[in-house]
Amino acid sequence: MRRLMLVGLSVLAAALASPALAKDVVRPVKLSVDISRPGPVIDRHIFGQFAEHLGHGIYEGIWVGKDSPIPNTRGIRNDVVEALKALHVPDVRWPGGCFADEYHWRRGIGPVRQPMMNANWGGVIEPNTFGTEEYFDFLSQIGSEAYVSVNVGSGTVGEAAEWLEYMTASKSDAMGAERAKNGHEEPYKVAFVGLGNESWDCGGGMSPDYYVSQMKRYSRFVRSYHPDQSEKGEPMQRIAVGPNSGDTAYTKAVMQAYKKHSWAWSIEGLSLHSYTTGGGWPLSQKATGFGEREYALMLSETVGMDALIKKHGAIMDKYDPQKKVSLTVDEWGAWYLPEPGSNPGFLVQQNTQRDAILAALNINIFARHADRVRMANIAQIINVLQAMIVTDGDKMLLTPTYHVFKMYVPFQDATFIPLRYNAGKYTFGKYSLHRVDAIAARDKTGKLWLAVTNVDPHHAANFEIAVPGVATTKVEGETLAAPAFDSVNTFEAPNTVAPKPVSVAAVNGKLSLTLAPASVTVVALEQ
Ligand code: AHR
């Protein structure tokens, strides 16, 4: 016991030694974990990723080519694969984004690839070296499922239908035989298919009604050729284009149609895209070198995700009270001004401790809406927007956002457990949000997990944790704090923002946990 107490004290002492924690600790937050009322399962697909043919996301980020001096397996870089395996990435949305509505899959299969201009993203030549075969190889190397967005904007239903046939039919089918000739005898599994992307904008500027009429045809004919397409043995899920942030026009039109759908077509998901920009377009916020005003602005805007989900969820409830259709937030994250000196079409931005907090707040919101939000994809996986990983030649670094996704792995497919706590307020000027934010869940082994974010950049947060009915002896996990809220990892200093272990034992039956200002912590509650 004395040893455990010393461990607890030493962690607290180490934490208090950090300059940020040296400031005063405000009133303790009493947090109670209510295990008597378990909620829905937090679908692991809310931790999905997005990889578009954009900038250095695919080329350099994932694909370096078989002859590259950078260590690779069949052209896919090994360091990135190793890092992503640790995230248990549930699915990777591909090939876009706006790119998807100009993608013609036939140019990216077989021994001879046909380049195209990537008109959306910098006007560079897209070699189509990374195509269907390479995507599925990447998925199998990282252990992830497929989320393929088909071309509704400039393609045809026939083209998209044949792509699914190519991917999922057996080799006794002509398209399946072509896939086998290209090296993959067994059909691939496509767990999710996106029926277009942002059809209200880059996907073709379609009115809601026009999109609905197109979407029904795609839903009908873009079929998988095997009933079992996911790791869980489920059929392929079709995700329709849905709202642009707060605009409800697509939500209403698609859900109205869904309510009346016949045997011939259906959908299982409705996509929501919402980025945190700190004021909308044109972009105005810098990814680094910002002050507290910008810290508070970005975080208070990002928690608007909760109201957005409620707004669209209420419309969905009207047409789908049984919540059969998932609200799929398949593009979210922070979007800043591009990194000075970078190609503006490549969407390069740095990633700070603020982004780690922003990610945690959104994940917590998705988890609280686990009954409706069963999938989400942060934009984007490598080198683009709020990335997990940044590469430069043979170098690779993990961003603060990566660390949050890794710390939250125990929440994948865990059961939501309600909490009671007084969150308090963090206010800066006109911006105000909860000072602390927390979720809890029980994993499949029965272990209880707690994720807590201290938004306040000035004050540590001291939690007194109780689990009524359970004698909790200690909390153990990791905490992600940083010297400052705009701290970043660089190739020269890749571990400036990195998780550190936390272990605190109960003293006289009481568990308390002190969190650094502007930090994210995930701990298991041990019995
Ligand atoms: O993620 C970058 C772009 O943002 C996507 O291509 C598009 O769907 C969205 O507007």
Coordinates of C-alpha atoms and ligand atoms in Angstrom, one line a residue:
M1 CA 0.0 0.0 0.0
R2 CA 2.8 2.4 0.9
R3 CA 4.5 1.6 -2.4
L4 CA 1.2 2.4 -4.3
M5 CA 0.8 5.6 -2.3
L6 CA 4.3 6.6 -3.3
V7 CA 3.5 5.8 -7.0
G8 CA 0.4 8.0 -6.7
L9 CA 2.3 10.8 -5.0
S10 CA 5.2 10.7 -7.4
V11 CA 2.8 10.9 -10.5
L12 CA 1.1 13.9 -8.9
A13 CA 4.5 15.4 -7.9
A14 CA 5.8 14.9 -11.5
A15 CA 2.6 16.5 -12.9
L16 CA 2.8 19.5 -10.5
A17 CA 6.4 20.0 -11.5
S18 CA 5.3 20.8 -15.1
P19 CA 5.1 24.6 -15.6
A20 CA 1.5 24.4 -16.7
L21 CA 0.4 22.6 -13.5
A22 CA 2.2 24.9 -11.2
K23 CA -0.8 27.2 -11.4
D24 CA -3.5 26.8 -8.8
V25 CA -5.8 23.7 -8.8
V26 CA -9.5 24.8 -8.8
R27 CA -12.3 23.2 -6.9
P28 CA -12.3 19.4 -7.3
V29 CA -14.8 17.9 -9.8
K30 CA -16.8 15.1 -8.2
L31 CA -17.3 12.5 -11.0
S32 CA -19.6 9.5 -10.5
V33 CA -19.7 6.5 -12.9
D34 CA -23.2 5.1 -13.1
I35 CA -22.7 1.4 -14.1
S36 CA -26.3 0.6 -13.4
R37 CA -27.5 2.3 -16.7
P38 CA -25.3 1.1 -19.5
G39 CA -26.0 2.8 -22.9
P40 CA -25.4 1.7 -26.4
V41 CA -22.2 0.2 -27.9
I42 CA -19.8 2.9 -29.1
D43 CA -19.2 1.6 -32.6
R44 CA -15.5 1.3 -33.4
H45 CA -16.3 2.9 -36.8
I46 CA -16.5 6.3 -35.1
F47 CA -12.7 6.1 -35.1
G48 CA -12.6 5.7 -39.0
Q49 CA -10.1 7.5 -41.2
F50 CA -10.2 9.2 -44.6
A51 CA -7.5 8.9 -47.3
E52 CA -8.1 11.0 -50.4
H53 CA -5.9 11.4 -53.5
L54 CA -4.9 14.8 -52.3
G55 CA -1.4 16.3 -51.8
H56 CA 0.9 13.9 -50.0
G57 CA -1.9 11.9 -48.4
I58 CA -1.5 8.8 -50.6
Y59 CA 1.7 9.4 -52.5
E60 CA 4.6 9.7 -50.0
G61 CA 2.2 9.2 -47.0
I62 CA 1.1 5.7 -47.8
W63 CA 2.6 4.8 -51.2
V64 CA 6.3 5.1 -51.9
G65 CA 6.6 2.5 -54.6
K66 CA 8.2 -1.0 -54.6
D67 CA 11.7 0.4 -55.6
S68 CA 11.8 3.1 -53.0
P69 CA 14.7 3.1 -50.5
I70 CA 12.1 3.8 -47.8
P71 CA 11.3 0.4 -46.3
N72 CA 8.1 -0.8 -47.8
T73 CA 5.9 -3.9 -48.4
R74 CA 4.7 -4.0 -52.0
G75 CA 5.1 -0.2 -52.2
I76 CA 3.4 0.7 -49.0
R77 CA 5.6 2.2 -46.4
N78 CA 6.3 0.0 -43.3
D79 CA 6.7 2.8 -40.7
V80 CA 3.2 4.1 -41.5
V81 CA 1.7 0.6 -41.4
E82 CA 3.2 -0.1 -38.0
A83 CA 2.0 3.2 -36.6
L84 CA -1.6 2.7 -38.0
K85 CA -1.8 -0.9 -36.7
A86 CA -1.6 0.5 -33.2
L87 CA -4.7 2.7 -33.9
H88 CA -6.8 -0.4 -34.8
V89 CA -8.2 1.7 -37.7
P90 CA -11.7 0.3 -38.3
D91 CA -12.1 1.6 -41.8
V92 CA -10.5 3.9 -44.4
R93 CA -12.7 6.1 -46.6
W94 CA -11.2 6.2 -50.1
P95 CA -10.6 7.6 -52.8
G96 CA -12.2 10.9 -51.8
G97 CA -13.7 13.5 -51.0
C98 CA -14.1 15.6 -54.1
F99 CA -11.6 13.4 -55.9
A100 CA -14.1 10.5 -55.8
D101 CA -16.5 12.2 -58.1
E102 CA -13.8 12.5 -60.8
Y103 CA -12.3 9.1 -60.2
H104 CA -12.5 6.5 -62.9
W105 CA -11.5 3.2 -61.3
R106 CA -10.4 1.4 -64.5
R107 CA -7.5 3.8 -64.8
G108 CA -6.2 2.4 -61.5
I109 CA -6.1 -1.4 -62.0
G110 CA -3.9 -3.8 -63.8
P111 CA -0.3 -3.6 -65.1
V112 CA -0.7 -0.3 -67.1
R113 CA -2.1 2.7 -65.2
Q114 CA -3.6 5.7 -66.9
P115 CA -2.7 9.1 -65.3
M116 CA -5.2 11.9 -64.9
M117 CA -5.0 15.5 -63.8
N118 CA -6.2 15.9 -60.2
A119 CA -8.2 19.0 -61.0
N120 CA -9.5 19.4 -57.4
W121 CA -6.2 19.3 -55.6
G122 CA -3.4 21.4 -57.1
G123 CA -3.8 20.4 -60.7
V124 CA -1.0 17.8 -60.3
I125 CA -0.8 14.6 -62.3
E126 CA -2.4 11.7 -60.5
P127 CA -0.5 8.6 -61.8
N128 CA -3.2 6.1 -60.6
T129 CA -0.4 3.9 -59.3
F130 CA -2.3 3.5 -56.1
G131 CA -5.6 2.0 -57.2
T132 CA -8.0 -0.7 -56.1
E133 CA -5.4 -3.4 -55.6
E134 CA -3.1 -1.1 -53.6
Y135 CA -5.9 0.2 -51.5
F136 CA -7.0 -3.3 -50.4
D137 CA -3.3 -4.3 -49.8
F138 CA -3.0 -1.3 -47.6
L139 CA -6.2 -2.2 -45.7
S140 CA -5.0 -5.8 -45.2
Q141 CA -1.6 -4.6 -43.9
I142 CA -3.1 -2.3 -41.3
G143 CA -6.1 -4.6 -40.6
S144 CA -8.9 -2.3 -41.6
E145 CA -12.2 -2.4 -43.5
A146 CA -13.1 -0.8 -46.8
Y147 CA -15.2 2.3 -47.2
V148 CA -15.3 3.0 -51.0
S149 CA -16.9 6.2 -52.3
V150 CA -18.2 5.8 -55.8
N151 CA -18.3 8.4 -58.5
V152 CA -21.9 9.8 -58.7
G153 CA -20.8 13.3 -60.0
S154 CA -19.1 12.5 -63.3
G155 CA -19.4 8.7 -63.6
T156 CA -22.3 6.5 -64.4
V157 CA -24.3 3.9 -62.4
G158 CA -22.9 1.2 -64.7
E159 CA -19.3 2.3 -64.0
A160 CA -19.9 2.2 -60.2
A161 CA -21.8 -1.1 -60.4
E162 CA -19.0 -2.7 -62.3
W163 CA -16.4 -1.5 -59.8
L164 CA -18.4 -3.3 -57.0
E165 CA -18.6 -6.3 -59.2
Y166 CA -14.9 -6.2 -59.9
M167 CA -14.2 -6.0 -56.1
T168 CA -16.7 -8.4 -54.7
A169 CA -17.7 -11.0 -57.3
S170 CA -16.2 -14.5 -57.5
K171 CA -13.9 -15.2 -60.4
S172 CA -16.6 -17.1 -62.2
D173 CA -18.0 -13.7 -63.0
A174 CA -16.3 -11.8 -65.8
M175 CA -15.4 -8.8 -63.6
G176 CA -14.2 -11.1 -60.8
A177 CA -12.1 -13.0 -63.4
E178 CA -10.5 -9.7 -64.3
R179 CA -9.6 -9.0 -60.7
A180 CA -8.2 -12.5 -60.4
K181 CA -6.0 -11.9 -63.5
N182 CA -4.8 -8.7 -61.8
G183 CA -3.5 -10.8 -58.9
H184 CA -6.4 -11.2 -56.4
E185 CA -8.3 -14.5 -56.8
E186 CA -10.5 -14.1 -53.7
P187 CA -13.2 -11.3 -53.8
Y188 CA -12.4 -8.3 -51.6
K189 CA -14.8 -7.2 -48.9
V190 CA -16.4 -3.8 -49.1
A191 CA -18.0 -3.0 -45.7
F192 CA -19.2 0.4 -46.7
V193 CA -19.9 2.2 -50.0
G194 CA -20.4 6.0 -50.2
L195 CA -23.0 7.0 -52.8
G196 CA -21.3 10.2 -53.9
N197 CA -19.6 12.9 -52.0
E198 CA -20.9 16.4 -51.2
S199 CA -23.3 16.2 -54.1
W200 CA -24.6 19.6 -53.0
D201 CA -21.2 21.1 -53.9
C202 CA -18.0 19.6 -55.5
G203 CA -19.9 16.4 -56.2
G204 CA -22.1 18.1 -58.8
G205 CA -24.1 20.9 -57.3
M206 CA -27.2 18.8 -57.2
S207 CA -30.5 19.9 -55.7
P208 CA -31.6 17.6 -52.9
D209 CA -34.4 16.1 -55.1
Y210 CA -32.1 15.5 -58.0
Y211 CA -29.6 13.8 -55.8
V212 CA -32.3 11.6 -54.3
S213 CA -33.3 10.4 -57.7
Q214 CA -29.7 9.6 -58.6
M215 CA -28.9 8.0 -55.2
K216 CA -31.8 5.6 -55.6
R217 CA -30.3 4.2 -58.8
Y218 CA -26.9 3.9 -57.3
S219 CA -28.3 2.2 -54.2
R220 CA -30.2 -0.3 -56.4
F221 CA -27.4 -1.3 -58.8
V222 CA -24.1 -0.6 -56.9
R223 CA -24.4 -3.9 -55.1
S224 CA -22.0 -6.2 -53.4
Y225 CA -21.9 -9.8 -54.7
H226 CA -21.6 -11.5 -51.4
P227 CA -23.9 -11.1 -48.3
D228 CA -21.0 -10.9 -45.9
Q229 CA -18.9 -7.9 -46.4
S230 CA -17.6 -6.8 -43.0
E231 CA -15.5 -8.2 -40.2
K232 CA -18.7 -8.8 -38.2
G233 CA -20.2 -10.8 -41.1
E234 CA -22.7 -8.1 -42.1
P235 CA -23.9 -7.0 -45.5
M236 CA -22.4 -3.9 -47.2
Q237 CA -23.7 -0.6 -45.9
R238 CA -24.7 2.2 -48.3
I239 CA -24.0 5.7 -47.1
A240 CA -26.0 8.5 -48.9
V241 CA -24.8 12.1 -49.2
G242 CA -26.3 14.1 -46.4
P243 CA -26.0 17.5 -44.9
N244 CA -23.4 20.2 -45.3
S245 CA -22.9 21.2 -41.7
G246 CA -26.1 22.8 -40.4
D247 CA -28.1 22.8 -43.8
T248 CA -31.0 20.4 -43.4
A249 CA -32.2 20.3 -47.0
Y250 CA -30.4 17.0 -47.9
T251 CA -31.2 15.5 -44.5
K252 CA -35.0 16.1 -45.1
A253 CA -35.0 15.0 -48.7
V254 CA -32.9 11.8 -48.2
M255 CA -34.7 10.7 -45.0
Q256 CA -38.2 11.4 -46.5
A257 CA -37.2 9.2 -49.5
Y258 CA -35.8 6.6 -47.1
K259 CA -39.1 6.4 -45.2
K260 CA -40.9 5.5 -48.4
H261 CA -38.2 3.2 -49.8
S262 CA -39.2 0.0 -51.6
W263 CA -37.6 -3.4 -51.6
A264 CA -35.5 -2.2 -54.5
W265 CA -33.3 0.2 -52.7
S266 CA -32.3 1.4 -49.3
I267 CA -29.5 3.1 -47.3
E268 CA -27.9 2.4 -44.0
G269 CA -26.1 5.7 -43.5
L270 CA -26.5 9.4 -44.1
S271 CA -23.2 11.4 -44.3
L272 CA -22.6 14.6 -42.4
H273 CA -19.6 16.8 -43.2
S274 CA -18.6 19.5 -40.7
Y275 CA -15.1 21.0 -40.3
T276 CA -14.0 23.3 -37.5
T277 CA -12.5 26.3 -39.2
G278 CA -12.9 29.1 -36.6
G279 CA -15.2 31.3 -38.7
G280 CA -15.9 29.4 -41.9
W281 CA -14.7 30.2 -45.4
P282 CA -12.4 31.8 -46.5
L283 CA -10.1 30.3 -43.9
S284 CA -8.7 32.6 -41.4
Q285 CA -7.1 30.5 -38.6
K286 CA -3.4 29.5 -38.3
A287 CA -2.6 26.0 -37.2
T288 CA 0.3 27.2 -35.1
G289 CA 1.4 30.5 -33.4
F290 CA -2.0 31.3 -32.1
G291 CA -3.1 32.8 -28.8
E292 CA -5.7 31.9 -26.2
R293 CA -8.5 33.7 -28.1
E294 CA -8.0 31.4 -31.1
Y295 CA -7.7 28.4 -28.7
A296 CA -11.1 29.2 -27.2
L297 CA -12.6 30.1 -30.6
M298 CA -11.7 26.8 -32.2
L299 CA -12.8 24.7 -29.3
S300 CA -16.1 26.5 -28.7
E301 CA -16.9 26.1 -32.4
T302 CA -16.0 22.4 -32.4
V303 CA -18.4 21.5 -29.6
G304 CA -21.1 22.8 -31.9
M305 CA -20.9 19.2 -33.3
D306 CA -23.2 18.2 -30.5
A307 CA -26.0 20.6 -31.6
L308 CA -25.5 19.6 -35.3
I309 CA -26.0 15.9 -34.5
K310 CA -29.1 16.8 -32.4
K311 CA -30.5 19.0 -35.3
H312 CA -30.0 16.3 -38.0
G313 CA -30.8 13.5 -35.5
A314 CA -34.2 15.1 -34.8
I315 CA -35.1 15.0 -38.5
M316 CA -33.8 11.5 -38.9
D317 CA -35.9 10.4 -35.8
K318 CA -39.0 11.7 -37.6
Y319 CA -38.5 9.4 -40.6
D320 CA -36.5 6.6 -38.9
P321 CA -37.5 6.4 -35.2
Q322 CA -35.8 3.1 -34.9
K323 CA -32.5 4.6 -35.8
K324 CA -31.7 2.1 -38.5
V325 CA -29.8 4.7 -40.5
S326 CA -26.5 5.9 -39.0
L327 CA -25.6 9.5 -39.1
T328 CA -22.1 9.0 -40.5
V329 CA -19.8 12.0 -39.8
D330 CA -17.4 11.0 -42.6
E331 CA -15.5 14.3 -42.8
W332 CA -14.7 16.2 -39.6
G333 CA -11.7 17.9 -38.0
A334 CA -9.8 21.2 -37.9
W335 CA -9.1 23.0 -41.2
Y336 CA -6.6 25.9 -41.0
L337 CA -4.8 28.1 -43.4
P338 CA -2.2 26.1 -45.3
E339 CA 1.3 25.8 -44.0
P340 CA 3.3 28.8 -45.3
G341 CA 5.3 27.8 -48.4
S342 CA 3.1 24.7 -49.1
N343 CA 1.0 24.1 -52.2
P344 CA -2.4 25.5 -51.0
G345 CA -4.1 22.7 -52.9
F346 CA -2.4 20.1 -50.7
L347 CA -4.1 21.2 -47.5
V348 CA -0.9 20.9 -45.4
Q349 CA -1.3 22.0 -41.8
Q350 CA 0.5 21.4 -38.5
N351 CA -1.2 19.7 -35.5
T352 CA -1.0 21.0 -32.0
Q353 CA -2.2 20.1 -28.5
R354 CA -5.3 22.2 -29.3
D355 CA -6.0 19.7 -32.1
A356 CA -5.6 16.8 -29.6
I357 CA -8.3 18.4 -27.4
L358 CA -10.5 19.1 -30.4
A359 CA -10.3 15.5 -31.4
A360 CA -11.1 14.2 -27.9
L361 CA -14.1 16.6 -27.6
N362 CA -15.6 15.4 -30.9
I363 CA -15.0 11.7 -30.1
N364 CA -16.8 12.3 -26.8
I365 CA -19.7 13.9 -28.6
F366 CA -19.9 10.9 -31.1
A367 CA -19.9 8.5 -28.2
R368 CA -22.7 10.3 -26.4
H369 CA -24.8 9.9 -29.6
A370 CA -23.7 6.3 -30.1
D371 CA -27.3 5.3 -30.8
R372 CA -27.3 7.4 -34.0
V373 CA -23.7 8.1 -34.8
R374 CA -22.2 4.8 -35.7
M375 CA -19.4 5.9 -38.0
A376 CA -17.2 8.9 -38.4
N377 CA -14.0 9.6 -40.4
I378 CA -11.5 12.3 -39.4
A379 CA -10.0 14.2 -42.3
Q380 CA -7.4 13.0 -43.2
I381 CA -5.1 10.1 -42.2
I382 CA -1.6 11.3 -43.4
N383 CA -0.1 14.7 -44.4
V384 CA -3.5 16.3 -45.1
L385 CA -5.6 18.5 -42.7
Q386 CA -5.9 17.1 -39.1
A387 CA -3.6 14.1 -39.8
M388 CA -2.5 11.3 -37.6
I389 CA 0.9 11.1 -39.2
V390 CA 3.2 13.5 -41.0
T391 CA 6.0 12.3 -43.3
D392 CA 8.9 13.9 -45.1
G393 CA 10.9 11.6 -47.2
D394 CA 11.9 8.7 -45.0
K395 CA 11.0 10.5 -41.8
M396 CA 7.6 10.1 -40.1
L397 CA 6.1 11.7 -37.0
L398 CA 3.0 11.1 -34.9
T399 CA 0.8 14.1 -34.3
P400 CA -1.0 14.9 -31.0
T401 CA -4.2 13.8 -32.7
Y402 CA -2.6 10.4 -33.4
H403 CA -2.0 10.0 -29.7
V404 CA -5.6 10.7 -28.8
F405 CA -6.8 8.1 -31.3
K406 CA -4.4 5.6 -29.8
M407 CA -5.4 6.4 -26.2
Y408 CA -9.0 5.9 -27.1
V409 CA -8.6 2.4 -28.6
P410 CA -10.2 0.8 -25.5
F411 CA -13.4 2.7 -26.4
Q412 CA -13.8 0.9 -29.7
D413 CA -17.0 -1.3 -29.5
A414 CA -17.2 -0.7 -25.7
T415 CA -20.5 0.0 -24.0
F416 CA -21.2 3.6 -23.1
I417 CA -21.6 4.2 -19.4
P418 CA -23.2 7.4 -18.1
L419 CA -21.3 9.8 -15.9
R420 CA -22.4 12.6 -13.5
Y421 CA -20.1 15.5 -12.9
N422 CA -20.2 19.3 -12.7
A423 CA -18.2 20.3 -15.8
G424 CA -17.9 24.0 -14.8
K425 CA -17.0 26.7 -17.4
Y426 CA -14.0 27.8 -19.2
T427 CA -14.5 31.3 -20.6
F428 CA -12.3 33.5 -22.7
G429 CA -13.9 36.8 -23.9
K430 CA -17.1 35.8 -25.7
Y431 CA -16.1 32.1 -26.0
S432 CA -17.3 29.8 -23.3
L433 CA -17.4 26.0 -23.1
H434 CA -17.3 23.2 -20.5
R435 CA -14.1 23.3 -18.5
V436 CA -13.9 19.5 -18.4
D437 CA -15.4 16.9 -20.6
A438 CA -15.6 13.1 -19.9
I439 CA -17.0 9.9 -21.1
A440 CA -16.8 6.3 -19.7
A441 CA -17.3 2.9 -21.2
R442 CA -17.0 -0.8 -20.4
D443 CA -15.0 -2.9 -22.8
K444 CA -15.8 -6.5 -23.8
T445 CA -13.6 -7.9 -21.0
G446 CA -15.6 -5.9 -18.4
K447 CA -13.0 -3.3 -17.7
L448 CA -14.2 0.3 -17.1
W449 CA -12.5 3.1 -19.0
L450 CA -12.7 6.9 -18.4
A451 CA -11.6 9.5 -20.8
V452 CA -11.3 13.0 -19.4
T453 CA -10.3 16.3 -21.2
N454 CA -9.3 19.4 -19.2
V455 CA -10.0 22.2 -21.6
D456 CA -8.9 24.9 -19.2
P457 CA -5.4 26.0 -20.3
H458 CA -4.6 27.7 -17.0
H459 CA -5.9 25.4 -14.2
A460 CA -5.3 21.8 -13.4
A461 CA -8.5 19.8 -12.9
N462 CA -8.7 17.6 -9.8
F463 CA -11.3 14.8 -10.1
E464 CA -12.7 12.8 -7.2
I465 CA -13.9 9.6 -8.9
A466 CA -16.6 7.3 -7.5
V467 CA -18.1 4.2 -9.0
P468 CA -21.0 3.4 -6.7
G469 CA -21.2 -0.3 -5.9
V470 CA -17.6 -1.0 -7.0
A471 CA -14.5 -0.7 -4.9
T472 CA -12.1 0.9 -7.3
T473 CA -8.5 0.6 -6.1
K474 CA -6.6 2.6 -8.7
V475 CA -6.7 4.3 -12.1
E476 CA -4.1 3.5 -14.7
G477 CA -3.6 4.8 -18.2
E478 CA -2.0 7.6 -20.1
T479 CA -2.2 11.4 -20.2
L480 CA -1.4 13.8 -23.1
A481 CA -0.3 17.2 -21.9
A482 CA 2.1 19.7 -23.6
P483 CA 4.3 22.6 -22.6
A484 CA 1.8 24.9 -24.3
F485 CA -1.5 24.5 -26.1
D486 CA 0.2 25.3 -29.4
S487 CA 3.0 22.8 -28.9
V488 CA 3.7 20.6 -31.9
N489 CA 5.8 17.6 -32.8
T490 CA 8.5 18.2 -35.4
F491 CA 11.0 16.0 -37.1
E492 CA 13.6 17.5 -34.8
A493 CA 11.5 17.1 -31.7
P494 CA 9.0 14.4 -32.4
N495 CA 8.0 13.7 -28.8
T496 CA 7.2 17.2 -27.5
V497 CA 3.6 16.1 -27.3
A498 CA 3.5 12.4 -26.3
P499 CA 1.4 10.4 -23.8
K500 CA 2.9 9.7 -20.4
P501 CA 1.8 6.9 -18.0
V502 CA -0.6 7.8 -15.2
S503 CA -1.2 5.5 -12.2
V504 CA -2.9 6.7 -9.1
A505 CA -4.0 4.4 -6.2
A506 CA -7.0 5.0 -4.0
V507 CA -6.2 6.5 -0.6
N508 CA -8.6 5.5 2.2
G509 CA -11.0 4.3 -0.5
K510 CA -10.9 7.7 -2.3
L511 CA -9.6 8.0 -5.9
S512 CA -8.5 11.4 -7.1
L513 CA -6.9 12.3 -10.4
T514 CA -5.2 15.5 -11.2
L515 CA -5.1 16.5 -14.9
A516 CA -2.8 19.1 -16.3
P517 CA -4.3 22.2 -18.0
A518 CA -5.2 21.6 -21.7
S519 CA -4.8 17.8 -21.5
V520 CA -6.4 14.6 -22.5
T521 CA -6.3 11.5 -20.2
V522 CA -7.6 8.0 -20.6
V523 CA -7.5 5.6 -17.7
A524 CA -8.8 2.2 -16.7
L525 CA -10.6 2.0 -13.4
E526 CA -9.1 -1.0 -11.7
Q527 CA -11.0 -3.0 -9.1
Ligands
AHR1 O1 -11.2 16.8 -47.0 C1 -11.0 17.7 -48.0 C2 -12.2 18.0 -48.8 O2 -13.2 18.6 -48.0 C3 -12.9 16.8 -49.4 O3 -12.4 16.4 -50.6 C4 -14.3 17.3 -49.6 O4 -15.3 16.3 -49.6 C5 -14.5 18.3 -48.5 O5 -15.0 19.5 -49.0

